[in-house]
Short mmCIF file of C-alpha atoms and ligand atoms in Angstrom, two decimals:
data_model
loop_
_atom_site.label_atom_id
_atom_site.label_comp_id
_atom_site.label_asym_id
_atom_site.label_seq_id
_atom_site.Cartn_x
_atom_site.Cartn_y
_atom_site.Cartn_z
CA UNK A 1296 -29.67 97.68 57.22
CA UNK A 1297 -27.80 96.33 54.20
CA UNK A 1298 -28.45 92.77 55.35
CA UNK A 1299 -32.14 93.54 55.41
CA UNK A 1300 -31.91 95.15 51.99
CA UNK A 1301 -30.69 91.88 50.46
CA UNK A 1302 -32.44 89.36 52.63
CA UNK A 1303 -35.91 90.79 52.39
CA UNK A 1304 -36.22 90.46 48.59
CA UNK A 1305 -34.66 86.98 48.86
CA UNK A 1306 -37.19 86.02 51.47
CA UNK A 1307 -40.05 87.25 49.31
CA UNK A 1308 -38.71 85.45 46.23
CA UNK A 1309 -38.21 82.18 48.08
CA UNK A 1310 -41.71 82.45 49.51
CA UNK A 1311 -43.20 83.00 46.04
CA UNK A 1312 -41.23 80.11 44.54
CA UNK A 1313 -42.32 77.90 47.40
CA UNK A 1314 -45.95 78.82 46.86
CA UNK A 1315 -45.65 78.18 43.10
CA UNK A 1316 -44.12 74.73 43.57
CA UNK A 1317 -47.06 73.06 45.24
CA UNK A 1318 -50.40 72.05 43.78
CA UNK A 1319 -53.55 72.95 45.70
CA UNK A 1320 -57.08 71.60 45.56
CA UNK A 1321 -60.07 73.12 47.28
CA UNK A 1322 -63.64 71.78 47.58
CA UNK A 1323 -62.88 68.91 45.22
CA UNK A 1324 -65.22 66.67 47.28
CA UNK A 1325 -68.13 68.09 45.33
CA UNK A 1326 -66.67 66.57 42.17
CA UNK A 1327 -65.27 63.40 43.75
CA UNK A 1328 -68.03 62.33 46.12
CA UNK A 1329 -70.22 60.54 43.56
CA UNK A 1330 -70.98 56.80 43.88
CA UNK A 1331 -68.92 55.54 40.92
CA UNK A 1332 -66.33 58.33 40.78
CA UNK A 1333 -66.26 58.05 37.00
CA UNK A 1334 -65.38 61.48 35.67
CA UNK A 1335 -65.69 62.52 32.02
CA UNK A 1336 -63.93 65.51 30.51
CA UNK A 1337 -65.97 66.65 27.50
CA UNK A 1338 -64.08 68.84 25.02
CA UNK A 1339 -64.70 70.23 21.54
CA UNK A 1340 -61.27 69.96 19.87
CA UNK A 1341 -57.91 68.24 20.36
CA UNK A 1342 -55.77 70.58 22.55
CA UNK A 1343 -58.70 71.86 24.68
CA UNK A 1344 -57.69 69.24 27.25
CA UNK A 1345 -54.34 70.93 27.88
CA UNK A 1346 -55.04 74.56 26.95
CA UNK A 1347 -57.96 74.82 29.40
CA UNK A 1348 -58.39 71.76 31.62
CA UNK A 1349 -54.87 70.55 32.47
CA UNK A 1350 -54.84 71.65 36.16
CA UNK A 1351 -57.97 69.57 36.81
CA UNK A 1352 -57.00 66.56 34.70
CA UNK A 1353 -53.53 66.35 36.25
CA UNK A 1354 -54.89 66.74 39.75
CA UNK A 1355 -57.40 63.92 39.14
CA UNK A 1356 -54.96 61.55 37.41
CA UNK A 1357 -51.88 62.22 39.56
CA UNK A 1358 -52.94 63.53 42.97
CA UNK A 1359 -56.26 61.83 43.76
CA UNK A 1360 -56.94 58.15 44.41
CA UNK A 1361 -59.86 55.97 45.42
CA UNK A 1362 -59.90 53.01 47.81
CA UNK A 1363 -60.77 49.69 46.18
CA UNK A 1364 -62.54 48.28 49.25
CA UNK A 1365 -59.51 46.33 50.49
CA UNK A 1366 -57.65 49.41 51.59
CA UNK A 1367 -55.63 49.67 48.38
CA UNK A 1368 -55.40 52.94 46.54
CA UNK A 1369 -56.15 52.99 42.85
CA UNK A 1370 -56.32 55.86 40.38
CA UNK A 1371 -59.59 57.64 39.72
CA UNK A 1372 -61.43 56.78 36.53
CA UNK A 1373 -60.84 59.79 34.32
CA UNK A 1374 -62.32 59.64 30.82
CA UNK A 1375 -61.95 62.05 27.90
CA UNK A 1376 -64.35 62.59 25.01
CA UNK A 1377 -63.56 65.12 22.26
CA UNK A 1378 -66.50 65.90 19.98
CA UNK A 1379 -64.47 66.84 16.89
CA UNK A 1380 -61.12 65.95 15.34
CA UNK A 1381 -60.34 69.65 14.81
CA UNK A 1382 -60.52 69.52 11.05
CA UNK A 1383 -61.07 73.24 10.32
CA UNK A 1384 -57.75 73.36 8.46
CA UNK A 1385 -57.89 69.82 7.10
CA UNK A 1386 -55.58 68.49 9.83
CA UNK A 1387 -58.09 66.13 11.45
CA UNK A 1388 -56.00 62.95 11.15
CA UNK A 1389 -52.89 64.61 12.56
CA UNK A 1390 -54.78 66.22 15.42
CA UNK A 1391 -56.46 62.96 16.35
CA UNK A 1392 -53.01 61.43 16.86
CA UNK A 1393 -51.75 64.48 18.74
CA UNK A 1394 -54.67 64.20 21.16
CA UNK A 1395 -53.72 60.61 21.98
CA UNK A 1396 -50.14 61.64 22.76
CA UNK A 1397 -51.28 64.59 24.85
CA UNK A 1398 -53.62 62.38 26.89
CA UNK A 1399 -50.73 59.93 27.43
CA UNK A 1400 -48.82 62.81 29.03
CA UNK A 1401 -51.82 63.90 31.10
CA UNK A 1402 -52.41 60.36 32.39
CA UNK A 1403 -55.76 59.55 30.74
CA UNK A 1404 -55.49 55.88 29.81
CA UNK A 1405 -56.20 54.18 26.49
CA UNK A 1406 -59.68 52.68 26.54
CA UNK A 1407 -60.88 55.69 28.52
CA UNK A 1408 -60.59 58.25 25.75
CA UNK A 1409 -62.53 58.78 22.56
CA UNK A 1410 -62.77 61.23 19.72
CA UNK A 1411 -65.87 61.73 17.61
CA UNK A 1412 -66.02 62.92 14.00
CA UNK A 1413 -69.66 63.79 13.33
CA UNK A 1414 -70.91 65.75 10.28
CA UNK A 1415 -73.24 67.85 12.47
CA UNK A 1416 -70.41 68.74 14.89
CA UNK A 1417 -67.85 70.42 12.62
CA UNK A 1418 -64.77 72.26 13.91
CA UNK A 1419 -65.85 75.74 12.87
CA UNK A 1420 -65.47 79.16 14.54
CA UNK A 1421 -68.95 80.17 13.40
CA UNK A 1422 -70.96 76.98 14.00
CA UNK A 1423 -73.14 76.49 17.04
CA UNK A 1424 -73.57 72.78 17.81
CA UNK A 1425 -77.11 71.52 18.37
CA UNK A 1426 -77.84 70.43 21.95
CA UNK A 1427 -79.94 67.44 20.85
CA UNK A 1428 -77.15 66.09 18.67
CA UNK A 1429 -74.57 66.51 21.44
CA UNK A 1430 -76.92 64.72 23.85
CA UNK A 1431 -77.31 61.82 21.42
CA UNK A 1432 -73.61 61.56 20.63
CA UNK A 1433 -72.43 61.51 24.27
CA UNK A 1434 -75.15 59.10 25.45
CA UNK A 1435 -73.49 55.72 24.72
CA UNK A 1436 -70.20 56.81 26.35
CA UNK A 1437 -71.83 58.20 29.49
CA UNK A 1438 -74.21 55.27 29.88
CA UNK A 1439 -71.80 52.44 29.18
CA UNK A 1440 -69.10 53.76 31.50
CA UNK A 1441 -71.43 54.82 34.33
CA UNK A 1442 -70.16 58.38 34.19
CA UNK A 1443 -71.46 60.33 37.18
CA UNK A 1444 -69.62 63.61 36.72
CA UNK A 1445 -69.18 65.52 33.46
CA UNK A 1446 -66.69 68.38 33.27
CA UNK A 1447 -66.88 70.80 30.34
CA UNK A 1448 -66.96 74.48 29.30
CA UNK A 1449 -69.44 77.10 30.52
CA UNK A 1450 -71.69 79.25 28.35
CA UNK A 1451 -68.81 81.58 27.50
CA UNK A 1452 -66.52 78.71 26.50
CA UNK A 1453 -63.36 80.48 27.80
CA UNK A 1454 -62.47 81.75 24.32
CA UNK A 1455 -66.06 82.43 23.14
CA UNK A 1456 -65.74 79.66 20.54
CA UNK A 1457 -69.31 78.53 19.73
CA UNK A 1458 -68.21 74.87 19.58
CA UNK A 1459 -67.04 75.26 23.21
CA UNK A 1460 -70.09 76.98 24.60
CA UNK A 1461 -72.48 74.58 22.86
CA UNK A 1462 -71.30 71.77 25.11
CA UNK A 1463 -72.97 72.52 28.49
CA UNK A 1464 -76.36 72.93 26.83
CA UNK A 1465 -75.87 69.55 25.12
CA UNK A 1466 -75.02 67.89 28.44
CA UNK A 1467 -78.08 69.46 30.11
CA UNK A 1468 -80.17 68.06 27.26
CA UNK A 1469 -78.69 64.61 27.91
CA UNK A 1470 -79.43 64.93 31.63
CA UNK A 1471 -83.01 65.97 30.90
CA UNK A 1472 -83.43 62.83 28.74
CA UNK A 1473 -82.06 60.56 31.48
CA UNK A 1474 -83.97 58.97 34.39
CA UNK A 1475 -83.29 60.80 37.66
CA UNK A 1476 -81.43 57.88 39.30
CA UNK A 1477 -78.78 57.69 36.57
CA UNK A 1478 -78.23 61.38 35.87
CA UNK A 1479 -74.64 62.59 35.94
CA UNK A 1480 -73.74 65.93 37.49
CA UNK A 1481 -72.51 68.70 35.22
CA UNK A 1482 -69.70 71.07 36.17
CA UNK A 1483 -68.65 74.02 33.98
CA UNK A 1484 -65.19 75.56 33.87
CA UNK A 1485 -65.67 79.20 34.83
CA UNK A 1486 -64.68 81.76 32.19
CA UNK A 1487 -62.88 84.64 33.91
CA UNK A 1488 -62.91 88.21 32.55
CA UNK A 1489 -60.24 88.99 29.96
CA UNK A 1490 -58.29 91.16 32.37
CA UNK A 1491 -57.63 88.09 34.58
CA UNK A 1492 -56.98 85.66 31.79
CA UNK A 1493 -53.36 86.31 30.84
CA UNK A 1494 -51.58 86.80 34.13
CA UNK A 1495 -49.46 83.64 33.99
CA UNK A 1496 -48.04 82.27 37.27
CA UNK A 1497 -49.59 85.20 39.16
CA UNK A 1498 -52.90 83.38 38.63
CA UNK A 1499 -51.59 80.54 40.77
CA UNK A 1500 -50.50 82.89 43.56
CA UNK A 1501 -53.81 84.79 43.55
CA UNK A 1502 -55.93 81.63 43.43
CA UNK A 1503 -54.03 80.14 46.38
CA UNK A 1504 -54.39 83.38 48.29
CA UNK A 1505 -58.17 83.34 47.60
CA UNK A 1506 -58.47 79.77 48.84
CA UNK A 1507 -56.57 80.57 52.05
CA UNK A 1508 -58.63 83.69 52.71
CA UNK A 1509 -61.85 81.75 52.09
CA UNK A 1510 -60.64 79.12 54.58
CA UNK A 1511 -60.06 81.83 57.20
CA UNK A 1512 -63.66 82.95 56.90
CA UNK A 1513 -64.96 79.41 56.49
CA UNK A 1514 -68.27 78.94 58.21
CA UNK A 1515 -69.21 75.29 58.40
CA UNK A 1516 -72.89 76.15 58.83
CA UNK A 1517 -73.00 77.62 55.36
CA UNK A 1518 -74.32 75.40 52.59
CA UNK A 1519 -71.77 73.66 50.40
CA UNK A 1520 -73.24 75.16 47.27
CA UNK A 1521 -71.32 78.37 47.91
CA UNK A 1522 -68.01 76.55 47.68
CA UNK A 1523 -66.60 76.21 44.21
CA UNK A 1524 -64.15 73.43 43.40
CA UNK A 1525 -60.71 74.87 42.57
CA UNK A 1526 -57.66 73.09 41.15
CA UNK A 1527 -54.35 74.95 41.13
CA UNK A 1528 -51.33 73.37 39.47
CA UNK A 1529 -47.92 73.34 41.07
CA UNK A 1530 -44.88 74.08 38.90
CA UNK A 1531 -44.47 70.34 38.15
CA UNK A 1532 -48.01 69.99 36.82
CA UNK A 1533 -47.64 73.20 34.86
CA UNK A 1534 -44.55 71.75 33.21
CA UNK A 1535 -46.41 68.50 32.45
CA UNK A 1536 -49.19 70.54 30.83
CA UNK A 1537 -46.58 72.25 28.63
CA UNK A 1538 -45.26 68.82 27.62
CA UNK A 1539 -48.81 67.78 26.71
CA UNK A 1540 -49.27 70.97 24.71
CA UNK A 1541 -46.04 70.28 22.82
CA UNK A 1542 -47.61 67.04 21.54
CA UNK A 1543 -49.98 69.25 19.54
CA UNK A 1544 -47.20 70.06 17.09
CA UNK A 1545 -49.54 71.22 14.33
CA UNK A 1546 -50.95 73.85 16.71
CA UNK A 1547 -47.78 75.35 18.13
CA UNK A 1548 -47.78 78.61 16.16
CA UNK A 1549 -46.26 81.68 17.84
CA UNK A 1550 -49.41 82.97 19.54
CA UNK A 1551 -49.97 79.61 21.25
CA UNK A 1552 -46.53 79.94 22.83
CA UNK A 1553 -47.71 83.25 24.22
CA UNK A 1554 -50.90 81.54 25.38
CA UNK A 1555 -49.14 78.78 27.33
CA UNK A 1556 -46.74 81.30 28.84
CA UNK A 1557 -49.44 83.65 30.12
CA UNK A 1558 -52.79 81.87 30.33
CA UNK A 1559 -54.39 81.49 33.72
CA UNK A 1560 -55.91 78.18 32.58
CA UNK A 1561 -52.49 76.56 32.45
CA UNK A 1562 -52.43 77.11 36.25
CA UNK A 1563 -55.95 77.43 37.65
CA UNK A 1564 -59.36 75.81 37.04
CA UNK A 1565 -62.48 76.86 38.92
CA UNK A 1566 -65.75 74.94 38.52
CA UNK A 1567 -69.41 75.57 39.04
CA UNK A 1568 -72.13 72.95 39.19
CA UNK A 1569 -74.83 73.55 36.59
CA UNK A 1570 -78.23 72.34 37.76
CA UNK A 1571 -80.82 71.05 35.32
CA UNK A 1572 -83.24 73.76 34.28
CA UNK A 1573 -80.74 76.50 34.91
CA UNK A 1574 -80.33 78.93 32.06
CA UNK A 1575 -76.91 79.73 33.43
CA UNK A 1576 -74.87 77.65 31.01
C1 LIG B 898 -67.73 77.27 8.69
O1 LIG B 898 -69.10 77.51 8.51
C2 LIG B 898 -69.39 78.51 7.57
C3 LIG B 898 -70.89 78.68 7.49
O2 LIG B 898 -71.48 78.50 8.73
C4 LIG B 898 -68.84 78.13 6.20
O3 LIG B 898 -69.06 79.18 5.27
C5 LIG B 898 -67.35 77.85 6.32
O4 LIG B 898 -66.85 77.36 5.09
C6 LIG B 898 -67.09 76.83 7.40
N1 LIG B 898 -65.65 76.67 7.59
C7 LIG B 898 -65.04 75.49 7.52
C8 LIG B 898 -63.59 75.51 7.78
O5 LIG B 898 -65.63 74.45 7.29
#
């Protein structure tokens, strides 16, 4: 009896730790099965890339590869475009540098990352960015680099920041302006209800549980559109995301420490494809 009393909690703890250690990806084919496999992360401010998107970025840069035709594996082409320097407090120059360092940590290479400072796209909690301007600003990057998948916020923008939730509408505008054969696909990061947002590592456990349960009930005759791409970080990737966040020195005020400790988005990203013409952005 006493053996059981000690060994059972130990067993449960070791199981949980084991589950937390490993990254997990589900239905990523939807995002990866494009012809060029050139993926663009579109953000609004320096630090979005690690506060919200790190599980996806790290999975794409560290855990996924493409074949180069001769059987050799090479890294995926992951690009990053931030549409403001984050100058709301006059720290634009500093934050531009911090973004570069953060992307170094996340594995997005120089030459594949850009930051835009446009008068019509100011870093401002109360400013909605115009979809036509976003479409125009992203166009040269998307076209020149044959981007076929764009990852960005959804219409709630995770934190309800209007700069965030302006982005999917801007991308849809770009897609509408583009000939059918060269249109990229748009995926939005799903905003979860507040009650699920700050559950820390439990988010990883629950997301993995969901994926496993979904696999149990998997019905291959069902259309793929019901399957959402999910990226769950392991403890190693979570730690890398923290390192990236620490590069944003100007932003590490006390409540951001709380954020990185408890936010679900440091562990889990779920995506939904946004079709053209959908109002659901
Ligand atoms: C944000 O925009 C509002 C008006 O929309 C303006 O009053 C305010 O000064 C702006 N804030 C910054 C930091 O530029």
